[in-house]
Amino acid sequence: NRLANRVISTPRGKGVGGSSSINGMVYVRGHPMDYETWANEHGAEGWSWTDVAGYFKKMENYNGPIEEGCDLRGTQGPLHVKVGKNAIKTPLYDAFIQAGQSAGYG
């Protein structure tokens, strides 16, 4: 028994839109500090933020607000990335930002 008697949830879309109706399609690159930690403290050569940032930019086709002078997003890649509709300035957004600030980010 490869599952060791575990139950694994496999949600299926049974509504209008099928499985697409339950797919959040969330894209997160990770925080640069995480990559630096993997490289510097755990010996993951080639995984520092400096090493991977260019790959993120190459794969992204970002369509959203970019702060002036910010060079973190790519706009020519195959992976289309945008800010979700109604994502900003909602209670969930505000709670997420507050949690990050409480954890020392931002």
Short mmCIF file of C-alpha atoms in Angstrom, two decimals:
data_model
loop_
_atom_site.label_atom_id
_atom_site.label_comp_id
_atom_site.label_asym_id
_atom_site.label_seq_id
_atom_site.Cartn_x
_atom_site.Cartn_y
_atom_site.Cartn_z
CA ASN A 1 0.00 0.00 0.00
CA ARG A 2 1.91 3.02 -1.28
CA LEU A 3 -0.35 5.50 0.48
CA ALA A 4 0.20 3.93 3.91
CA ASN A 5 -3.57 4.10 4.57
CA ARG A 6 -3.63 7.87 4.01
CA VAL A 7 -6.56 9.58 2.35
CA ILE A 8 -5.63 12.11 -0.31
CA SER A 9 -8.22 14.69 -1.31
CA THR A 10 -8.76 15.01 -5.06
CA PRO A 11 -11.26 17.81 -5.62
CA ARG A 12 -13.25 17.67 -8.85
CA GLY A 13 -15.16 20.46 -10.47
CA LYS A 14 -18.84 19.60 -10.58
CA GLY A 15 -20.12 23.08 -11.21
CA VAL A 16 -20.34 25.44 -14.16
CA GLY A 17 -16.83 25.65 -15.59
CA GLY A 18 -15.82 22.21 -14.33
CA SER A 19 -12.49 21.95 -12.53
CA SER A 20 -11.57 25.45 -13.66
CA SER A 21 -14.07 26.75 -11.11
CA ILE A 22 -11.87 25.47 -8.25
CA ASN A 23 -8.47 26.33 -9.69
CA GLY A 24 -6.99 29.38 -7.96
CA MET A 25 -4.12 29.78 -10.44
CA VAL A 26 -1.90 31.53 -7.90
CA TYR A 27 1.69 32.35 -8.90
CA VAL A 28 4.27 33.22 -6.27
CA ARG A 29 7.98 33.56 -6.93
CA GLY A 30 9.10 33.49 -3.34
CA HIS A 31 10.96 36.09 -1.33
CA PRO A 32 14.55 36.89 -2.37
CA MET A 33 15.70 36.25 1.21
CA ASP A 34 14.54 32.62 0.93
CA TYR A 35 16.77 32.04 -2.10
CA GLU A 36 19.71 33.69 -0.37
CA THR A 37 19.20 31.44 2.66
CA TRP A 38 19.13 28.30 0.51
CA ALA A 39 22.34 29.33 -1.24
CA ASN A 40 24.31 30.77 1.66
CA GLU A 41 23.20 28.67 4.61
CA HIS A 42 22.27 25.38 2.94
CA GLY A 43 24.83 25.21 0.15
CA ALA A 44 22.35 25.27 -2.75
CA GLU A 45 24.79 26.56 -5.35
CA GLY A 46 23.12 28.42 -8.18
CA TRP A 47 19.99 29.14 -6.14
CA SER A 48 20.75 32.60 -4.73
CA TRP A 49 18.36 35.38 -5.69
CA THR A 50 21.04 36.82 -7.96
CA ASP A 51 21.24 33.46 -9.75
CA VAL A 52 17.49 32.88 -10.22
CA ALA A 53 16.00 36.37 -10.63
CA GLY A 54 16.87 36.53 -14.32
CA TYR A 55 15.06 33.24 -14.98
CA PHE A 56 11.89 34.57 -13.36
CA LYS A 57 12.07 37.65 -15.55
CA LYS A 58 12.64 35.56 -18.69
CA MET A 59 9.60 33.39 -18.08
CA GLU A 60 7.19 36.17 -17.04
CA ASN A 61 4.88 38.16 -19.24
CA TYR A 62 3.75 40.51 -16.49
CA ASN A 63 0.73 42.70 -17.12
CA GLY A 64 0.23 44.92 -14.14
CA PRO A 65 1.45 48.00 -12.33
CA ILE A 66 5.22 48.34 -12.18
CA GLU A 67 6.78 50.89 -9.88
CA GLU A 68 9.06 53.36 -11.60
CA GLY A 69 12.66 52.15 -11.52
CA CYS A 70 11.63 48.61 -10.56
CA ASP A 71 13.39 45.95 -12.62
CA LEU A 72 11.91 42.81 -11.05
CA ARG A 73 9.29 41.76 -13.63
CA GLY A 74 9.65 40.36 -17.12
CA THR A 75 7.26 41.30 -19.90
CA GLN A 76 8.30 39.05 -22.81
CA GLY A 77 8.03 35.51 -21.40
CA PRO A 78 5.49 32.74 -22.00
CA LEU A 79 4.00 32.77 -18.48
CA HIS A 80 1.25 35.41 -18.27
CA VAL A 81 1.16 37.01 -14.82
CA LYS A 82 -1.19 39.70 -13.55
CA VAL A 83 -2.68 40.99 -10.34
CA GLY A 84 -5.97 39.20 -9.73
CA LYS A 85 -9.23 41.05 -10.10
CA ASN A 86 -10.54 42.32 -6.77
CA ALA A 87 -7.34 41.15 -5.06
CA ILE A 88 -6.16 44.53 -3.82
CA LYS A 89 -7.81 46.31 -0.92
CA THR A 90 -10.00 43.44 0.22
CA PRO A 91 -10.13 42.10 3.80
CA LEU A 92 -8.05 39.07 2.74
CA TYR A 93 -5.48 41.28 1.04
CA ASP A 94 -5.25 43.54 4.07
CA ALA A 95 -4.86 40.52 6.40
CA PHE A 96 -2.13 39.07 4.18
CA ILE A 97 -0.20 42.34 4.15
CA GLN A 98 -0.60 42.76 7.91
CA ALA A 99 0.65 39.19 8.50
CA GLY A 100 3.73 39.86 6.39
CA GLN A 101 4.46 43.08 8.24
CA SER A 102 3.98 41.32 11.59
CA ALA A 103 6.52 38.72 10.48
CA GLY A 104 9.04 41.44 9.72
CA TYR A 105 8.57 41.79 5.95
CA GLY A 106 7.82 45.03 4.18
#
